[in-house]
């Protein structure tokens, strides 16, 4: 019998904050509490810190400082794009294209826009959450104002074809004299796949990211807005963030986010390799040692479209209930998720797994394991053993096969 461990495998829900982030934030709260808008020395010191953090994000996006807007979370960044772009571009058209598997931070504003008279088309996916590109290409019309496609799906981990869509959108705009914007919710992609607008993500106009998915603080987000785009601001008031997001800056949060971003960028390859190794070990073990499982994520990990982001593995253990498996594993010190934790307060089956065509029983038995650079092989050996025990016991009690 192995000794009890604590294994955190819910990193798509949130991550453990880096100690360096906590230290930088504590220092900010203690020593840099001035208002960045104040004209005196303390204001200037705080402003300098905010500027340095903004620079950290520009490094990851490959953009300039005036193209980064700090927000209070990924949800705010997503809401700002949908509501703000729809409003500022209402004379250009009323059509928005997104996917059926977006996070509620996109789907809810999209539904609100529908109720306001906008037309929203939701593009479907296959059984591994790969986007139907033919459908997306056919959906684009001259009155389309915005396409919003996530970088990585939060439940299946599938990498979406953002760069391919960007190329197609640019060609369409050129050929038709339109100005369709492309937004990507990169909350799950950031820090795991490259999102540089000068390189891999050339042509992407707007990007949302969140601090707490990259070992940064909760309640921090950012938005890349390509220079020249005019988005109606969501928060109006004191005119901070170039009038794009009013409200006194959350300096400790911004400084913490910048620190997390620096660490993520500096050790990008090492971090991603550690996640990929943990994921591969668990995937191989589950396939070899358990029958009647459905691997819902694409099996191969990587940053290319259609592969799986190395941070996620979604598996249906047929003949079980994910919720029971989750609580059984919890007793062994292992923390996983049954679906998108961000929407766990909403009951019902996962809209992502349903859009992937999974049957109710397959959705019921689904578990999402999500990895970070801190996961070790010893943890995966322990997890595999406990998953096997939990699934076997449930199936025996439920007389499955
Ligand atoms: N978008 C995606 C894809 C997410 O996974 C999440 C959170 O899980 C969000 C947006 C919301 O981010 P935040 O928690 O910072 O509001």
PDB file of C-alpha atoms in Angstrom, residues 194-348:
ATOM      1  CA  UNK A 194       3.018  30.360 -28.064  1.00  0.00           C
ATOM      2  CA  UNK A 195       0.584  33.265 -28.650  1.00  0.00           C
ATOM      3  CA  UNK A 196       2.947  35.781 -30.253  1.00  0.00           C
ATOM      4  CA  UNK A 197       1.182  38.091 -32.727  1.00  0.00           C
ATOM      5  CA  UNK A 198       4.404  38.641 -34.675  1.00  0.00           C
ATOM      6  CA  UNK A 199       4.983  34.918 -35.064  1.00  0.00           C
ATOM      7  CA  UNK A 200       2.561  31.996 -34.555  1.00  0.00           C
ATOM      8  CA  UNK A 201      -0.532  34.166 -33.986  1.00  0.00           C
ATOM      9  CA  UNK A 202       0.074  36.739 -36.675  1.00  0.00           C
ATOM     10  CA  UNK A 203      -3.236  38.320 -37.699  1.00  0.00           C
ATOM     11  CA  UNK A 204      -4.956  37.801 -34.345  1.00  0.00           C
ATOM     12  CA  UNK A 205      -6.426  41.162 -33.339  1.00  0.00           C
ATOM     13  CA  UNK A 206      -7.499  40.594 -29.733  1.00  0.00           C
ATOM     14  CA  UNK A 207      -6.335  38.132 -27.051  1.00  0.00           C
ATOM     15  CA  UNK A 208      -7.648  37.517 -23.525  1.00  0.00           C
ATOM     16  CA  UNK A 209      -5.488  35.969 -20.788  1.00  0.00           C
ATOM     17  CA  UNK A 210      -5.782  35.351 -17.049  1.00  0.00           C
ATOM     18  CA  UNK A 211      -3.250  35.445 -14.213  1.00  0.00           C
ATOM     19  CA  UNK A 212      -4.340  32.514 -12.094  1.00  0.00           C
ATOM     20  CA  UNK A 213      -3.885  29.892 -14.828  1.00  0.00           C
ATOM     21  CA  UNK A 214      -0.144  30.588 -15.018  1.00  0.00           C
ATOM     22  CA  UNK A 215       0.696  30.546 -11.298  1.00  0.00           C
ATOM     23  CA  UNK A 216      -0.134  34.231 -11.015  1.00  0.00           C
ATOM     24  CA  UNK A 217      -2.789  35.927  -8.876  1.00  0.00           C
ATOM     25  CA  UNK A 218      -6.523  35.379  -9.096  1.00  0.00           C
ATOM     26  CA  UNK A 219      -8.567  38.403 -10.092  1.00  0.00           C
ATOM     27  CA  UNK A 220      -6.104  39.520 -12.787  1.00  0.00           C
ATOM     28  CA  UNK A 221      -6.524  39.406 -16.519  1.00  0.00           C
ATOM     29  CA  UNK A 222      -5.214  41.192 -19.573  1.00  0.00           C
ATOM     30  CA  UNK A 223      -6.320  41.956 -23.061  1.00  0.00           C
ATOM     31  CA  UNK A 224      -4.163  42.437 -26.128  1.00  0.00           C
ATOM     32  CA  UNK A 225      -5.849  44.957 -28.424  1.00  0.00           C
ATOM     33  CA  UNK A 226      -4.125  45.510 -31.751  1.00  0.00           C
ATOM     34  CA  UNK A 227      -3.229  49.158 -32.261  1.00  0.00           C
ATOM     35  CA  UNK A 228      -5.900  51.034 -34.197  1.00  0.00           C
ATOM     36  CA  UNK A 229      -8.859  48.917 -33.065  1.00  0.00           C
ATOM     37  CA  UNK A 230     -11.589  50.889 -31.432  1.00  0.00           C
ATOM     38  CA  UNK A 231     -13.465  48.963 -28.757  1.00  0.00           C
ATOM     39  CA  UNK A 232     -16.127  50.614 -26.667  1.00  0.00           C
ATOM     40  CA  UNK A 233     -14.904  50.307 -23.069  1.00  0.00           C
ATOM     41  CA  UNK A 234     -16.835  48.192 -20.613  1.00  0.00           C
ATOM     42  CA  UNK A 235     -15.770  50.173 -17.538  1.00  0.00           C
ATOM     43  CA  UNK A 236     -15.827  53.951 -17.799  1.00  0.00           C
ATOM     44  CA  UNK A 237     -14.672  56.500 -15.263  1.00  0.00           C
ATOM     45  CA  UNK A 238     -11.182  57.788 -14.481  1.00  0.00           C
ATOM     46  CA  UNK A 239      -9.728  56.851 -17.864  1.00  0.00           C
ATOM     47  CA  UNK A 240      -7.018  54.440 -16.713  1.00  0.00           C
ATOM     48  CA  UNK A 241      -5.589  51.905 -19.172  1.00  0.00           C
ATOM     49  CA  UNK A 242      -5.829  54.389 -22.056  1.00  0.00           C
ATOM     50  CA  UNK A 243      -9.537  54.872 -21.333  1.00  0.00           C
ATOM     51  CA  UNK A 244     -10.081  51.211 -22.162  1.00  0.00           C
ATOM     52  CA  UNK A 245     -10.590  50.111 -18.560  1.00  0.00           C
ATOM     53  CA  UNK A 246     -11.244  52.692 -15.889  1.00  0.00           C
ATOM     54  CA  UNK A 247     -10.617  51.997 -12.209  1.00  0.00           C
ATOM     55  CA  UNK A 248      -7.506  52.468 -10.067  1.00  0.00           C
ATOM     56  CA  UNK A 249      -4.987  49.851 -11.113  1.00  0.00           C
ATOM     57  CA  UNK A 250      -4.675  46.720  -8.965  1.00  0.00           C
ATOM     58  CA  UNK A 251      -0.938  47.285  -8.573  1.00  0.00           C
ATOM     59  CA  UNK A 252      -0.139  44.177  -6.473  1.00  0.00           C
ATOM     60  CA  UNK A 253      -2.153  42.015  -8.892  1.00  0.00           C
ATOM     61  CA  UNK A 254      -0.549  43.579 -11.947  1.00  0.00           C
ATOM     62  CA  UNK A 255       2.946  43.167 -10.472  1.00  0.00           C
ATOM     63  CA  UNK A 256       2.165  39.538  -9.555  1.00  0.00           C
ATOM     64  CA  UNK A 257       0.836  38.836 -13.053  1.00  0.00           C
ATOM     65  CA  UNK A 258       3.958  40.352 -14.607  1.00  0.00           C
ATOM     66  CA  UNK A 259       6.190  38.217 -12.379  1.00  0.00           C
ATOM     67  CA  UNK A 260       4.259  35.037 -13.285  1.00  0.00           C
ATOM     68  CA  UNK A 261       4.501  35.943 -16.942  1.00  0.00           C
ATOM     69  CA  UNK A 262       8.286  36.432 -16.712  1.00  0.00           C
ATOM     70  CA  UNK A 263       8.698  33.030 -15.062  1.00  0.00           C
ATOM     71  CA  UNK A 264       6.412  31.328 -17.587  1.00  0.00           C
ATOM     72  CA  UNK A 265       8.288  32.799 -20.540  1.00  0.00           C
ATOM     73  CA  UNK A 266      11.789  32.215 -19.115  1.00  0.00           C
ATOM     74  CA  UNK A 267      11.235  28.500 -18.576  1.00  0.00           C
ATOM     75  CA  UNK A 268       8.641  27.854 -21.264  1.00  0.00           C
ATOM     76  CA  UNK A 269      10.142  24.676 -22.729  1.00  0.00           C
ATOM     77  CA  UNK A 270      11.015  23.081 -19.390  1.00  0.00           C
ATOM     78  CA  UNK A 271       7.546  23.722 -17.985  1.00  0.00           C
ATOM     79  CA  UNK A 272       5.731  22.380 -21.015  1.00  0.00           C
ATOM     80  CA  UNK A 273       7.986  19.284 -21.149  1.00  0.00           C
ATOM     81  CA  UNK A 274       7.238  18.517 -17.487  1.00  0.00           C
ATOM     82  CA  UNK A 275       3.476  18.752 -18.085  1.00  0.00           C
ATOM     83  CA  UNK A 276       3.725  16.630 -21.232  1.00  0.00           C
ATOM     84  CA  UNK A 277       5.711  13.916 -19.415  1.00  0.00           C
ATOM     85  CA  UNK A 278       3.183  13.698 -16.567  1.00  0.00           C
ATOM     86  CA  UNK A 279       0.284  13.605 -19.019  1.00  0.00           C
ATOM     87  CA  UNK A 280       1.901  10.909 -21.202  1.00  0.00           C
ATOM     88  CA  UNK A 281       2.637   8.691 -18.216  1.00  0.00           C
ATOM     89  CA  UNK A 282      -0.966   8.843 -17.018  1.00  0.00           C
ATOM     90  CA  UNK A 283      -2.420   8.419 -20.518  1.00  0.00           C
ATOM     91  CA  UNK A 284      -0.255   5.353 -21.263  1.00  0.00           C
ATOM     92  CA  UNK A 285      -1.056   3.850 -17.867  1.00  0.00           C
ATOM     93  CA  UNK A 286      -4.823   4.356 -18.180  1.00  0.00           C
ATOM     94  CA  UNK A 287      -4.857   2.864 -21.679  1.00  0.00           C
ATOM     95  CA  UNK A 288      -2.741  -0.127 -20.670  1.00  0.00           C
ATOM     96  CA  UNK A 289      -4.377  -0.926 -17.369  1.00  0.00           C
ATOM     97  CA  UNK A 290      -8.041  -0.025 -17.628  1.00  0.00           C
ATOM     98  CA  UNK A 291     -10.684  -1.324 -20.032  1.00  0.00           C
ATOM     99  CA  UNK A 292     -13.718   0.589 -21.279  1.00  0.00           C
ATOM    100  CA  UNK A 293     -12.227   4.045 -21.255  1.00  0.00           C
ATOM    101  CA  UNK A 294     -12.789   6.787 -23.793  1.00  0.00           C
ATOM    102  CA  UNK A 295      -9.950   9.266 -24.318  1.00  0.00           C
ATOM    103  CA  UNK A 296     -11.839  12.473 -25.074  1.00  0.00           C
ATOM    104  CA  UNK A 297      -8.760  14.678 -25.610  1.00  0.00           C
ATOM    105  CA  UNK A 298      -6.647  14.264 -28.744  1.00  0.00           C
ATOM    106  CA  UNK A 299      -4.084  11.660 -27.658  1.00  0.00           C
ATOM    107  CA  UNK A 300      -1.009  13.400 -29.032  1.00  0.00           C
ATOM    108  CA  UNK A 301       0.200  16.450 -27.122  1.00  0.00           C
ATOM    109  CA  UNK A 302       1.691  19.514 -28.783  1.00  0.00           C
ATOM    110  CA  UNK A 303       1.098  23.118 -29.746  1.00  0.00           C
ATOM    111  CA  UNK A 304      -0.182  22.446 -33.287  1.00  0.00           C
ATOM    112  CA  UNK A 305      -3.889  22.810 -34.071  1.00  0.00           C
ATOM    113  CA  UNK A 306      -5.787  19.573 -33.458  1.00  0.00           C
ATOM    114  CA  UNK A 307      -3.264  18.218 -30.937  1.00  0.00           C
ATOM    115  CA  UNK A 308      -3.777  18.404 -27.184  1.00  0.00           C
ATOM    116  CA  UNK A 309      -2.277  21.081 -25.008  1.00  0.00           C
ATOM    117  CA  UNK A 310       0.132  19.207 -22.681  1.00  0.00           C
ATOM    118  CA  UNK A 311      -1.746  20.506 -19.638  1.00  0.00           C
ATOM    119  CA  UNK A 312      -4.989  18.551 -20.153  1.00  0.00           C
ATOM    120  CA  UNK A 313      -6.203  14.948 -20.343  1.00  0.00           C
ATOM    121  CA  UNK A 314      -9.932  14.219 -20.421  1.00  0.00           C
ATOM    122  CA  UNK A 315     -11.044  10.609 -20.021  1.00  0.00           C
ATOM    123  CA  UNK A 316     -14.446   8.943 -19.662  1.00  0.00           C
ATOM    124  CA  UNK A 317     -14.369   5.902 -17.402  1.00  0.00           C
ATOM    125  CA  UNK A 318     -17.430   4.095 -18.725  1.00  0.00           C
ATOM    126  CA  UNK A 319     -19.787   2.637 -16.164  1.00  0.00           C
ATOM    127  CA  UNK A 320     -18.760   5.169 -13.496  1.00  0.00           C
ATOM    128  CA  UNK A 321     -19.901   8.562 -12.278  1.00  0.00           C
ATOM    129  CA  UNK A 322     -17.236  11.232 -12.510  1.00  0.00           C
ATOM    130  CA  UNK A 323     -18.436  12.959  -9.381  1.00  0.00           C
ATOM    131  CA  UNK A 324     -18.034   9.804  -7.294  1.00  0.00           C
ATOM    132  CA  UNK A 325     -14.591   9.105  -8.762  1.00  0.00           C
ATOM    133  CA  UNK A 326     -13.595  12.722  -8.004  1.00  0.00           C
ATOM    134  CA  UNK A 327     -14.562  12.373  -4.337  1.00  0.00           C
ATOM    135  CA  UNK A 328     -12.946   8.940  -4.025  1.00  0.00           C
ATOM    136  CA  UNK A 329      -9.688  10.351  -5.415  1.00  0.00           C
ATOM    137  CA  UNK A 330     -10.003  13.348  -3.113  1.00  0.00           C
ATOM    138  CA  UNK A 331      -9.906  10.975  -0.141  1.00  0.00           C
ATOM    139  CA  UNK A 332      -6.576   9.737  -1.512  1.00  0.00           C
ATOM    140  CA  UNK A 333      -5.288  13.340  -1.750  1.00  0.00           C
ATOM    141  CA  UNK A 334      -5.766  13.632  -5.528  1.00  0.00           C
ATOM    142  CA  UNK A 335      -7.616  16.660  -6.917  1.00  0.00           C
ATOM    143  CA  UNK A 336      -9.246  16.473 -10.352  1.00  0.00           C
ATOM    144  CA  UNK A 337     -12.288  17.908 -12.087  1.00  0.00           C
ATOM    145  CA  UNK A 338     -15.366  16.468 -13.754  1.00  0.00           C
ATOM    146  CA  UNK A 339     -15.775  19.317 -16.220  1.00  0.00           C
ATOM    147  CA  UNK A 340     -15.065  23.018 -16.344  1.00  0.00           C
ATOM    148  CA  UNK A 341     -14.556  24.088 -12.733  1.00  0.00           C
ATOM    149  CA  UNK A 342     -15.208  27.697 -13.676  1.00  0.00           C
ATOM    150  CA  UNK A 343     -18.807  26.744 -14.348  1.00  0.00           C
ATOM    151  CA  UNK A 344     -19.176  24.076 -11.691  1.00  0.00           C
ATOM    152  CA  UNK A 345     -21.773  26.207  -9.946  1.00  0.00           C
ATOM    153  CA  UNK A 346     -23.972  25.524 -12.919  1.00  0.00           C
ATOM    154  CA  UNK A 347     -25.539  22.088 -12.737  1.00  0.00           C
ATOM    155  CA  UNK A 348     -26.007  19.930 -15.776  1.00  0.00           C
TER     156      UNK A 348
END
